[in-house]
Coordinates of C-alpha atoms in Angstrom, one line a residue:
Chain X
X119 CA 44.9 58.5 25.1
X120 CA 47.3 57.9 27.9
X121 CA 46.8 56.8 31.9
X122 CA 49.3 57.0 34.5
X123 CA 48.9 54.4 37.4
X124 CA 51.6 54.9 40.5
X125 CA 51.4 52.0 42.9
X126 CA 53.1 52.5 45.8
X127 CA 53.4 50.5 49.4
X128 CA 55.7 48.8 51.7
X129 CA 58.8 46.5 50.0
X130 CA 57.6 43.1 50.0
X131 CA 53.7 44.0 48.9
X132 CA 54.3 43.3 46.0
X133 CA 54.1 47.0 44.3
X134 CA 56.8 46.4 41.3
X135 CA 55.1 43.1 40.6
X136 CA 51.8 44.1 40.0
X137 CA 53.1 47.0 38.2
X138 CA 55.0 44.7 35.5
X139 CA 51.8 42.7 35.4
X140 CA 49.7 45.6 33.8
X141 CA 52.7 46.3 31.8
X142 CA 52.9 43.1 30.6
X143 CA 49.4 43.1 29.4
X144 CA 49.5 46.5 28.6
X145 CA 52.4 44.9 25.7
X146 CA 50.3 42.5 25.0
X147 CA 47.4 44.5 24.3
X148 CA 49.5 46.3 21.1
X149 CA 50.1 49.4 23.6
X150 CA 52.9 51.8 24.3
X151 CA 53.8 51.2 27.4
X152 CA 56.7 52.4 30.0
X153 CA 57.1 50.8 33.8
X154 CA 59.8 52.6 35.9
X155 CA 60.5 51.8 39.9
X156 CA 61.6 54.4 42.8
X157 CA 64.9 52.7 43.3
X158 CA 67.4 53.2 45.9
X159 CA 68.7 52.2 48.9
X160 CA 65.5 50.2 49.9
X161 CA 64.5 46.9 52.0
X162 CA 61.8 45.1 52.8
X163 CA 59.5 47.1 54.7
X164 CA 60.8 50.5 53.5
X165 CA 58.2 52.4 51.3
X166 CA 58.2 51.4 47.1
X167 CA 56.4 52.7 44.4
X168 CA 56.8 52.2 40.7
X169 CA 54.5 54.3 37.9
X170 CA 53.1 52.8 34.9
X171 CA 52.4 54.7 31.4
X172 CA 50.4 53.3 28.9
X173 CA 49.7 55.5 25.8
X174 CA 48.3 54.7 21.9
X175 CA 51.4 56.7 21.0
X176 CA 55.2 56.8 21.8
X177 CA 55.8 57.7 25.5
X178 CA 57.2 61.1 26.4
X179 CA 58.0 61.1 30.1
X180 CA 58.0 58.2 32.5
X181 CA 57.0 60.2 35.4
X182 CA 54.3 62.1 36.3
X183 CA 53.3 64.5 38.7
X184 CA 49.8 63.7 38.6
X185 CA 48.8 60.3 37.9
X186 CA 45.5 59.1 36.5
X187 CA 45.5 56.5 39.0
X188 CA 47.0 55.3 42.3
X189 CA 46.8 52.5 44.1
X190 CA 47.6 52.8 47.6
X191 CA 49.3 50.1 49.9
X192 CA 49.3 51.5 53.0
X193 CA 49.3 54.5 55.0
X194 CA 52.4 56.9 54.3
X195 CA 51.8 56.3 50.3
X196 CA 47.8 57.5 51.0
X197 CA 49.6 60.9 53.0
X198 CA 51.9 61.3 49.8
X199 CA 49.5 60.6 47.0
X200 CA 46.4 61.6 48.2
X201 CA 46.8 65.2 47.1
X202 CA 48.6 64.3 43.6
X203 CA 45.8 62.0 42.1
X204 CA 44.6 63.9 39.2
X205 CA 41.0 65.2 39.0
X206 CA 38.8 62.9 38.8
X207 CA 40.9 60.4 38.7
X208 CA 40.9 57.0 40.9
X209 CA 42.3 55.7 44.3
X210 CA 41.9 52.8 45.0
X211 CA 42.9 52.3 49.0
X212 CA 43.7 48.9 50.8
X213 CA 41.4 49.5 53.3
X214 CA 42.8 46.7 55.6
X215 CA 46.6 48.6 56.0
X216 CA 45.0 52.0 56.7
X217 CA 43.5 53.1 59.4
X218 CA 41.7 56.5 57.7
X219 CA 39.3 57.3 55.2
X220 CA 40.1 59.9 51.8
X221 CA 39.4 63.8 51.9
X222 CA 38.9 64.4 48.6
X223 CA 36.2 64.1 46.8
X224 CA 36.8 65.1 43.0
X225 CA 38.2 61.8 42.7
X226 CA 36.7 58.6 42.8
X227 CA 37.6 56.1 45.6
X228 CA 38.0 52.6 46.0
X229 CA 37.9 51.0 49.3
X230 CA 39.2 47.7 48.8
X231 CA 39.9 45.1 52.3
X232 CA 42.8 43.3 50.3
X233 CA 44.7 41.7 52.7
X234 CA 41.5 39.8 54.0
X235 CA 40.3 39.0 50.5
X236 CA 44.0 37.9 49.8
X237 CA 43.9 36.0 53.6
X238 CA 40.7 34.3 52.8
X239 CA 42.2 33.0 49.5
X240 CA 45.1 31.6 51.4
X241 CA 48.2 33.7 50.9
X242 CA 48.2 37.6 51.9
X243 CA 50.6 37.9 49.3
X244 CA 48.0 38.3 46.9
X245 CA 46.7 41.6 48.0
X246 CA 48.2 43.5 45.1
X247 CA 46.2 41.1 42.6
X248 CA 43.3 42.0 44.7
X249 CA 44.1 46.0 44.5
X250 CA 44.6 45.6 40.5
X251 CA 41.3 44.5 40.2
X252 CA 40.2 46.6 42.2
X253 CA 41.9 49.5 39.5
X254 CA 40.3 47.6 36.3
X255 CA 36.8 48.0 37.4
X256 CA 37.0 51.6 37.8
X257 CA 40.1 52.8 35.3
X258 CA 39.3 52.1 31.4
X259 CA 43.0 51.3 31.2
X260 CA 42.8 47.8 30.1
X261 CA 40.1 44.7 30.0
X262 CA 40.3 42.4 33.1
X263 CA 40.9 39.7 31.2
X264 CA 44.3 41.0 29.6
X265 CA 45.9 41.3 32.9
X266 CA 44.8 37.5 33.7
X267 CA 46.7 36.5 30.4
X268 CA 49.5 38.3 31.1
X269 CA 49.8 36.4 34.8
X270 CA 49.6 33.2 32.4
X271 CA 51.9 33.8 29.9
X272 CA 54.5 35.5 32.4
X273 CA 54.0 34.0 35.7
X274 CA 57.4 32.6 36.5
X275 CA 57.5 28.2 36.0
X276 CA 57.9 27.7 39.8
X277 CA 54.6 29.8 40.2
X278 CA 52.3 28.6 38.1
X279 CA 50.3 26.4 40.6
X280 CA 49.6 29.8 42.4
X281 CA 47.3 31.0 39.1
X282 CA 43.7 30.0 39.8
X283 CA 43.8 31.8 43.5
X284 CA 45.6 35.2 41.8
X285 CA 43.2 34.9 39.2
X286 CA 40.4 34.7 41.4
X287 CA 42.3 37.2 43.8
X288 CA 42.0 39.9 40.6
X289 CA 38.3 39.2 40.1
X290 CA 37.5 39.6 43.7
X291 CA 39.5 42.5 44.0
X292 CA 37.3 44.0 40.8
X293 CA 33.9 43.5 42.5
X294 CA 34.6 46.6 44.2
Chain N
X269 CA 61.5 39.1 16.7
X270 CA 58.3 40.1 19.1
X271 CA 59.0 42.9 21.4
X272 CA 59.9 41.7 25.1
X273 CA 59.3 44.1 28.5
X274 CA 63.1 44.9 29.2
X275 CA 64.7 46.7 31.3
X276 CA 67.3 49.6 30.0
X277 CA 69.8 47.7 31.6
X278 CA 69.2 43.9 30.5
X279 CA 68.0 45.2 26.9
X280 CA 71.8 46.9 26.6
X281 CA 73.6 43.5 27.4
X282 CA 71.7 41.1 25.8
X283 CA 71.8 43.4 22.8
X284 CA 76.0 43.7 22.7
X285 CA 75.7 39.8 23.2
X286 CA 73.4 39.7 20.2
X287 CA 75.8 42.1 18.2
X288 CA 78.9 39.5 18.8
X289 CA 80.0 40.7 21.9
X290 CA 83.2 38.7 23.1
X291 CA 84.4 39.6 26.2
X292 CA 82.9 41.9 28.9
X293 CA 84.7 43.2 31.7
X294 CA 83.0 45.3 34.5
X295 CA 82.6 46.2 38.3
X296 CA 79.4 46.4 39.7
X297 CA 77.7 49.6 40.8
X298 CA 74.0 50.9 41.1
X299 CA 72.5 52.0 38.8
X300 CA 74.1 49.8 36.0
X301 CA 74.6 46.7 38.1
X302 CA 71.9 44.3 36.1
X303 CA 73.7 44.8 33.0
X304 CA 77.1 43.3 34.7
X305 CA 74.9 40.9 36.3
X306 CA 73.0 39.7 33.1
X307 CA 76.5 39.2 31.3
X308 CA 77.8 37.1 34.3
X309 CA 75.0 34.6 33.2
X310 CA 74.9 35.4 29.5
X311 CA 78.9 35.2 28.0
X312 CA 79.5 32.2 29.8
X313 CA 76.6 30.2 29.1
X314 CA 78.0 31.2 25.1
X315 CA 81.7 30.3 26.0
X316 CA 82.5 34.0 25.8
X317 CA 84.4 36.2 28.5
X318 CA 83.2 37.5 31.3
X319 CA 85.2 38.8 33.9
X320 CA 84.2 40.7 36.8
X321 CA 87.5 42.6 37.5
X322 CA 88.9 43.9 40.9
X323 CA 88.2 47.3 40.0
X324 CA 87.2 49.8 37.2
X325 CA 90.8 50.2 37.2
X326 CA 91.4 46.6 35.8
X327 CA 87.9 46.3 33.7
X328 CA 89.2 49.3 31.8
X329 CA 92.7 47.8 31.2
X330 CA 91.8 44.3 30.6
X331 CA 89.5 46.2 27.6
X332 CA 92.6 47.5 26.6
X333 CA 94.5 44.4 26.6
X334 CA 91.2 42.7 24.9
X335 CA 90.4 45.2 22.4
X336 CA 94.2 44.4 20.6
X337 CA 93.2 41.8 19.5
X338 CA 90.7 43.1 17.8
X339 CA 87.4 41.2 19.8
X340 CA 84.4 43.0 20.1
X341 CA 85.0 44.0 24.0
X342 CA 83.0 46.3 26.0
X343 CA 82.6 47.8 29.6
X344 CA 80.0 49.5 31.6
X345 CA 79.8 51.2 34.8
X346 CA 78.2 54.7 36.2
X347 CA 79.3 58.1 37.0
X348 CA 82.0 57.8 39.9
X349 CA 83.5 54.1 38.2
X350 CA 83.6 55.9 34.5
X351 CA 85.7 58.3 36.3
X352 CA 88.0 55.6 37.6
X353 CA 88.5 54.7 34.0
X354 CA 89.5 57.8 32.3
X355 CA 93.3 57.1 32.6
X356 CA 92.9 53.7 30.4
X357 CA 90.0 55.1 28.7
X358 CA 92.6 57.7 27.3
X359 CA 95.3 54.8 26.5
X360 CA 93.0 53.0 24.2
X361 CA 92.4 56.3 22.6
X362 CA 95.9 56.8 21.7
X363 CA 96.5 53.5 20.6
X364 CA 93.7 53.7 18.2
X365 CA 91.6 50.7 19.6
X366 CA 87.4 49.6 18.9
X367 CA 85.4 49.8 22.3
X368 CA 82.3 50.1 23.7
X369 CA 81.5 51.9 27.3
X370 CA 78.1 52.0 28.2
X371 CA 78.1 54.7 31.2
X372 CA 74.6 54.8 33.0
X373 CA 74.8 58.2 34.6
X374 CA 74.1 58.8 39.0
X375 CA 74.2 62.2 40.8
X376 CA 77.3 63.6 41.4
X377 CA 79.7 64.6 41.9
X378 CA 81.8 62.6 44.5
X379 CA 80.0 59.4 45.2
X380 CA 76.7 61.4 44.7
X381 CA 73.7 59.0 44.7
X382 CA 72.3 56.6 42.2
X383 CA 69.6 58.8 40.8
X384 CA 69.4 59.8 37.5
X385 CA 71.6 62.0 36.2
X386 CA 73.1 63.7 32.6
X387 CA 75.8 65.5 34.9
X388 CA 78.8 63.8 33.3
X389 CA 78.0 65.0 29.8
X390 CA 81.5 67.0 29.6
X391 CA 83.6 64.4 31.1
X392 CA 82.7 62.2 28.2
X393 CA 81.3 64.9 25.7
X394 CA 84.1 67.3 26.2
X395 CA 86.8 64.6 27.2
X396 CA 88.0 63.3 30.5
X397 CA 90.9 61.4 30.0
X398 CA 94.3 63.3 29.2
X399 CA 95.4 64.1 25.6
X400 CA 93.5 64.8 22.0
X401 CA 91.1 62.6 21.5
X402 CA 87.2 62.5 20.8
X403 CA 85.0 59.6 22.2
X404 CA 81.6 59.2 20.0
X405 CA 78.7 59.1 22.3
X406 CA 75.4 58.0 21.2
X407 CA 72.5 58.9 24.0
X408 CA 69.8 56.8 23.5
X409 CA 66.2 58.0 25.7
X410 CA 64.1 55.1 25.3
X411 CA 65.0 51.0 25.8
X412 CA 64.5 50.1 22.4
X413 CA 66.6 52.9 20.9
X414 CA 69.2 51.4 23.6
X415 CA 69.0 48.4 22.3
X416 CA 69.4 49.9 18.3
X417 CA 72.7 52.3 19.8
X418 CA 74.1 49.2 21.6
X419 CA 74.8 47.4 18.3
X420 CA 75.4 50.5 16.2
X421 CA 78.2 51.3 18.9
X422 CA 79.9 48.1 17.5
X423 CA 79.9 48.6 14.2
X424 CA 81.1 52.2 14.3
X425 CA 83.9 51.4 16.9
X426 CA 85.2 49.0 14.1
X427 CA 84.3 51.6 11.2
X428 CA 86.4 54.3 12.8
X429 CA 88.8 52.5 15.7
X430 CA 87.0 54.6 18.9
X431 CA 85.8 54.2 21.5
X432 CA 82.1 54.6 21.1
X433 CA 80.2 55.5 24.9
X434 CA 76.6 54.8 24.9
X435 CA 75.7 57.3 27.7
X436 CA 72.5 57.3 29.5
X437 CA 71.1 58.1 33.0
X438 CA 70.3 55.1 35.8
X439 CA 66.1 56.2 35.2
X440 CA 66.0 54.5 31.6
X441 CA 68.4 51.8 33.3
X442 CA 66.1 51.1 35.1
X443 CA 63.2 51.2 33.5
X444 CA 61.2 48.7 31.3
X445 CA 59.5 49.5 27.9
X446 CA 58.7 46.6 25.1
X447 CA 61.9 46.5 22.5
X448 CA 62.6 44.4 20.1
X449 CA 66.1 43.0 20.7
X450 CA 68.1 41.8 17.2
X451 CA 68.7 37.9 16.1
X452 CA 72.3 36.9 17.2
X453 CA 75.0 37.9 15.0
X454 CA 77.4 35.0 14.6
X455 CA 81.3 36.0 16.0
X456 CA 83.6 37.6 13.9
X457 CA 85.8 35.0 12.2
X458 CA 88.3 38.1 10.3
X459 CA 90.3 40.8 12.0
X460 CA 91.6 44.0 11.2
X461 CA 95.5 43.8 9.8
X462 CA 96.5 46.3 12.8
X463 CA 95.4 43.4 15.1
X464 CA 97.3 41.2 17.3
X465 CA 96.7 38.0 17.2
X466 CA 99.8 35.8 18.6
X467 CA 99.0 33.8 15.1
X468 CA 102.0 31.3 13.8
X469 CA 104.2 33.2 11.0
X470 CA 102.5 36.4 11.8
X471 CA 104.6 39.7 11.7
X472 CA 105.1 41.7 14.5
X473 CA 102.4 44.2 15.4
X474 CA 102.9 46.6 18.1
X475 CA 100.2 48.5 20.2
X476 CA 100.6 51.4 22.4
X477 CA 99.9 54.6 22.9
X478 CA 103.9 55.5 23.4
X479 CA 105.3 58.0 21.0
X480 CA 108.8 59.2 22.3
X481 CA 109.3 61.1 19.3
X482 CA 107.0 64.6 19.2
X483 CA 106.8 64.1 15.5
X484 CA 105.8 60.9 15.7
X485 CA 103.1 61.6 18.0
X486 CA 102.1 64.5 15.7
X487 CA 101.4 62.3 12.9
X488 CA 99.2 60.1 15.1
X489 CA 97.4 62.8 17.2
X490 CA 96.7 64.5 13.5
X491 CA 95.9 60.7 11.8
X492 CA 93.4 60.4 14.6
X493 CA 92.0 63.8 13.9
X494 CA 91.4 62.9 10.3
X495 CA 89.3 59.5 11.7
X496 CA 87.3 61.9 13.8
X497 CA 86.7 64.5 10.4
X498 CA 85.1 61.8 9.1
X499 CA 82.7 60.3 12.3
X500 CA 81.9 64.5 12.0
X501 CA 80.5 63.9 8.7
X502 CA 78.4 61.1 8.7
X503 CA 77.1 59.8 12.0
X504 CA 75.9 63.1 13.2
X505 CA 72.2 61.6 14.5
X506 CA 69.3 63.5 16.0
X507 CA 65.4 63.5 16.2
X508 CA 63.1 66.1 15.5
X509 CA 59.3 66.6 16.7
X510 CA 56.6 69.3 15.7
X511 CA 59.3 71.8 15.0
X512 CA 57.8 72.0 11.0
X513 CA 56.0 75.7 11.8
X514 CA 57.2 75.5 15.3
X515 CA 58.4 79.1 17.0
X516 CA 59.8 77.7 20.3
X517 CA 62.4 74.4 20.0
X518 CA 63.4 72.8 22.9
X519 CA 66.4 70.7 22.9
X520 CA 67.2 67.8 24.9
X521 CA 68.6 64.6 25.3
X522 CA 68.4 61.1 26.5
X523 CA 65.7 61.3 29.6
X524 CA 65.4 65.1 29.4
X525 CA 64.3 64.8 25.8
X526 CA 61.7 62.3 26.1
X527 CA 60.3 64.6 29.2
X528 CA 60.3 67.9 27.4
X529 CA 58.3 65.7 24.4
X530 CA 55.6 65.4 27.1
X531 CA 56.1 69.0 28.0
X532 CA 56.0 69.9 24.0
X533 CA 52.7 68.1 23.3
X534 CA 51.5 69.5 26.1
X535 CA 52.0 73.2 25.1
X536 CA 50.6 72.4 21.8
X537 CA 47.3 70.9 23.1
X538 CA 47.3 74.6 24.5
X539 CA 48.1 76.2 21.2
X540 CA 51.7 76.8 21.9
X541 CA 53.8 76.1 18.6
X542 CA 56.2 74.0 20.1
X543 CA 58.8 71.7 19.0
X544 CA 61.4 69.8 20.1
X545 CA 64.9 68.6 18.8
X546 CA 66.7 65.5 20.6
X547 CA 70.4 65.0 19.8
X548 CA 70.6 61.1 19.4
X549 CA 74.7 61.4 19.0
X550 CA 76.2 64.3 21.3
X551 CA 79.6 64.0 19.8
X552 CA 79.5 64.5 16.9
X553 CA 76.8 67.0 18.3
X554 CA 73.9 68.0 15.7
X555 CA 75.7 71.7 15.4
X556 CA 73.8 72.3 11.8
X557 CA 70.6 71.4 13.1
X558 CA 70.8 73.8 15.9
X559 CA 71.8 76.8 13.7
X560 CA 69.0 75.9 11.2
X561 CA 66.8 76.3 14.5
X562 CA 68.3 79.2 15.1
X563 CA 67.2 80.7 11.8
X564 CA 63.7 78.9 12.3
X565 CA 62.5 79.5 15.9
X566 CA 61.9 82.7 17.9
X567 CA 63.4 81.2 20.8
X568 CA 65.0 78.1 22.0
X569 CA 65.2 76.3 25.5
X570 CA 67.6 74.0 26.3
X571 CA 66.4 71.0 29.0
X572 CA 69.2 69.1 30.9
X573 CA 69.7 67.0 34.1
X574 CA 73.3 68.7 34.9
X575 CA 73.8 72.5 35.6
X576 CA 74.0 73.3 31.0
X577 CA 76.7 71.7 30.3
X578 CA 75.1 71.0 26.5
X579 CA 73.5 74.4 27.2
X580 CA 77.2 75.8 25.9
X581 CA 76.9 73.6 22.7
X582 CA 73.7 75.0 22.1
X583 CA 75.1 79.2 22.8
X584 CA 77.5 78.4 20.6
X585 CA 75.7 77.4 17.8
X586 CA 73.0 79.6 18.3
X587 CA 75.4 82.4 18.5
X588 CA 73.2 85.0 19.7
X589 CA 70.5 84.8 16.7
X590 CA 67.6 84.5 19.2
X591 CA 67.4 84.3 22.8
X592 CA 68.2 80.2 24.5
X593 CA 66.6 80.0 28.1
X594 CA 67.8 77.4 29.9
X595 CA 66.1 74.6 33.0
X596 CA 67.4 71.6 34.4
X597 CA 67.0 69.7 37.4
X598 CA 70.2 68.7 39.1
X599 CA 71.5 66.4 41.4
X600 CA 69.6 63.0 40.7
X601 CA 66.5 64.8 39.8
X602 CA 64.2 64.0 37.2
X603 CA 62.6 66.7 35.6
X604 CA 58.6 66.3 35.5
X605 CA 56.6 67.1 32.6
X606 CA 54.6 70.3 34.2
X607 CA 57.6 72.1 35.4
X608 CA 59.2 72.6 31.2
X609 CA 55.4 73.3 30.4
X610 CA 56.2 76.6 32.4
X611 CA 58.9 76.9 31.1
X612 CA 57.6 77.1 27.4
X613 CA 54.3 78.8 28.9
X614 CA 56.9 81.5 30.2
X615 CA 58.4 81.7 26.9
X616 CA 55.5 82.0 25.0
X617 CA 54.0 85.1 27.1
X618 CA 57.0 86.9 27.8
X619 CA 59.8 88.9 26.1
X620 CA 63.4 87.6 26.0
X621 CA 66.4 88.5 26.3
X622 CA 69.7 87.9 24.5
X623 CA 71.7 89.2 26.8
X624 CA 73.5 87.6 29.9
X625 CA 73.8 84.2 30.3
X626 CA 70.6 81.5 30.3
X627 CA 72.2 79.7 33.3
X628 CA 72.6 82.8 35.5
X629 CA 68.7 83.5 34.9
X630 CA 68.2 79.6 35.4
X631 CA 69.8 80.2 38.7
X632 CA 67.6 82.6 40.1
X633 CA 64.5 80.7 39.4
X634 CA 65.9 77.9 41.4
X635 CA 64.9 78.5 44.8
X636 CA 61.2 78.4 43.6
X637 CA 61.6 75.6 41.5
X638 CA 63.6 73.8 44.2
X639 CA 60.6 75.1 46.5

């Protein structure tokens, strides 16, 4: 059994996080596991994306062409991965950066208003929590609460006050 | 010791700090940078060296200068900076000296970009620097076996007084997988006789890579060839998957390798009898493996991220026996799982031929591959 997740956005949303995050858990979890960014020569504001393999067995590739799941950031990532999301496989949109709805239909989609959620809970930062739960309730990849023990044990010192409202920004986001 | 999420990069330094690293010297560039940056926090923090030189040109040299005295030193950069190192690279070569190089591999040539890249496989394969010498290059395609290579490097730069190059390109750099990283080796307290020391009461031992006399230089170049007769013998190093009743191999290295695994399993899941063969060490290359394959398989298909440069290691091996195809992205492009499958789907349906050359046919594909 293996899923591919590719979550892509603008620098600064907070796309490589979220991707170590289900890597971490992914780890934790006993799984095989492989997180690689786009790198280059990127700011803030430019487009990132970074795709996330986790298998029962040792990892061939990294990439993929066609990922299980994506989870989309804003508007230039939903042109380039739209088409690549493997069938039946799962978007899951931040409805609140883009301004257009999803063609396709063999796939199931996730609308998901995370930068209000993430507003309402008082830091817009926390969008991407709100976009991975949004993923969890509709990918069999890996049980909600793994990912909130994995923002336990590997939340950085400085950040653990932030916890309860990304915790609660994941099981918002997974309401969806 | 649990298994940690590192990155290629990290993983690599903190696992030559673990193996008794003693001094690093480096210059930074993408896509090796966190390694030089890790070991700026790490060897101090230990009271070891770490020195971030003016250049590639001094990191090289002051690994020369280090490795006399026979410390476990080591030195990484990328492509265009490994190039910038080939004179001294070279030197310690001819004066018979332990190092390691870790050289994560951009697209090139020139300054390129910082993609990944296998493109430089030759240069440190094949050589690079001037004179005979071989380099033993170990290609790991995953972080943990990064981590496993990094301290094996050490030990075998000791074993046989080479330079040892762990080559791999900036995507599994970059990259995080769980590894499990080794418990610290204390430092080396003993050192080689040939070493020099500035001790008290010592005698004189000279280093360098100066022999005036031809005949002199003979016996070294030859002594050295001996050293290398040996590394041929017993580090050659390889994995193998499916290729039990397998009628089409692929072989592959580092990033390629692990991608044409996904390609491999892939094919089989459609019946294909596919395996796959993934040089660990690519000098001493696996040359008896590949002429075992070539007795085993019907055809083989070699999967690179440079225009075949291993491809040639392969023909030569295979010698003609059955017919090699050949596909590679180049550039800083990373070859995706789907595009070998057709590859080995091609294989599998058509008839091939032995004659001309894989790369030329490779060629003419291109501009619907590039497409």
């Amino acid at each position: 059994m293996q899923n591919e997740i590719i979550i892509a956005g603008f620098g600064g949303q907070g796309v490589l996080f979220a991707g170590q995050l289900l890597a971490y858990a992914a780890m934790d979890e006993g799984k095989e596991v492989t997180w690689i960014p786009s790198y280059g020569p990127e700011m803030r504001g430019g487009t990132a994306n970074c795709t996330v393999v986790i298998a029962d067995e040792e990892i061939g590739s990294p990439l993929v062409r066609n990922p299980k799941a994506v989870l989309v950031m804003n508007l230039p990532s939903l042109d380039k991965y739209e088409p690549l999301v493997k069938e039946g496989g799962v978007l899951v949109l931040n409805s609140s950066m883009v301004p257009r709805g999803v063609a396709r239909k063999d796939i199931t989609v996730v609308l998901v208003p995370a930068n209000e959620i993430a507003e309402e809970l008082g830091d817009r930062r926390m969008a991407n929590m709100v976009m991975l739960g949004g993923l969890l309730a509709h990918l069999e990849v890996l049980p909600v609460k793994a990912i909130e023990k994995a923002l336990k044990d590997h939340l950085p010192a400085r950040h653990q006050k932030l916890l309860p409202a990304n915790i609660e920004a994941i099981q918002r986001g997974s309401k969806f | 010791m649990a298994k940690e999420l590192l990155k290629g990069n990290v993983a690599i330094a903190e696992a030559a700090i673990r193996a008794g690293l003693q001094a690093y010297f480096g210059y930074p560039i993408t896509p090796q940078t966190e390694l030089l940056e890790w070991m700026s926090a790490r060897m101090p923090e230990l009271g070891r060296a770490f020195v971030q030189a003016e250049s590639e040109l001094g990191a090289i040299n002051m690994v020369y200068g280090a490795a006399c005295t026979g410390a476990r030193v080591m030195t990484s950069s990328s492509s265009p900076g490994v190039s910038l190192m080939m004179e001294g690279i070279s030197y310690i070569a001819g004066t018979e000296l332990p190092a390691v190089i870790v050289d994560v591999m951009r697209g090139g040539p020139g300054l390129g970009n910082i993609a990944p890249a296998q493109a430089d496989y030759n240069q440190i394969v094949h050589g690079g620097g001037h004179g005979d010498y071989n380099l033993l290059v170990l290609a790991p395609s995953s972080v943990q076996e990064a981590v496993d290579l990094t301290v094996l490097a050490f030990d075998l730069a000791e074993k046989y007084r080479t330079i040892v190059v762990v080559l791999l390109d900036g995507s599994l750099g970059q990259m995080m997988e769980p590894a499990e990283l080794p418990p610290m080796k204390p430092l080396k307290t003993a050192y080689p006789e040939w070493a020099a020391r500035g001790e008290p009461g010592d005698s004189r031992r000279v280093l360098s890579s100066i022999y005036l006399d031809p005949p002199a230089e003979e016996v070294a170049n030859v002594r050295i060839l001996n050293r290398w007769k040996e590394v041929e013998a017993n580090e050659v190093r390889y994995k193998e998957y499916m290729l039990e009743d397998a009628k089409i191999a692929v072989v592959g290295f580092g990033t390629s390798g692990r991608v044409a695994l996904s390609a491999a399993r892939a094919a089989r899941a459609e019946g294909i009898p596919v395996g796959l063969l993934r040089p660990v060490t690519l000098n001493p290359f696996p040359n008896k493996q590949i002429e075992r394959l070539a007795e085993t398989v019907d055809s083989i298909l070699v999967v690179e991220m440079n225009a075949g440069q291993m491809l040639e290691d392969v023909l030569r091996d295979v010698k003609g026996r059955v017919p090699v195809e050949f596909f590679a992205r180049v550039g800083g492009i990373v070859p995706l799982p789907d595009e070998i499958l057709n590859e080995i789907r091609r294989m599998a349906s058509q008839p091939l031929s032995t004659t001309g050359h894989p790369r030329d046919r490779w060629l003419k594909r291109m501009p619907q591959i590039m497409a």
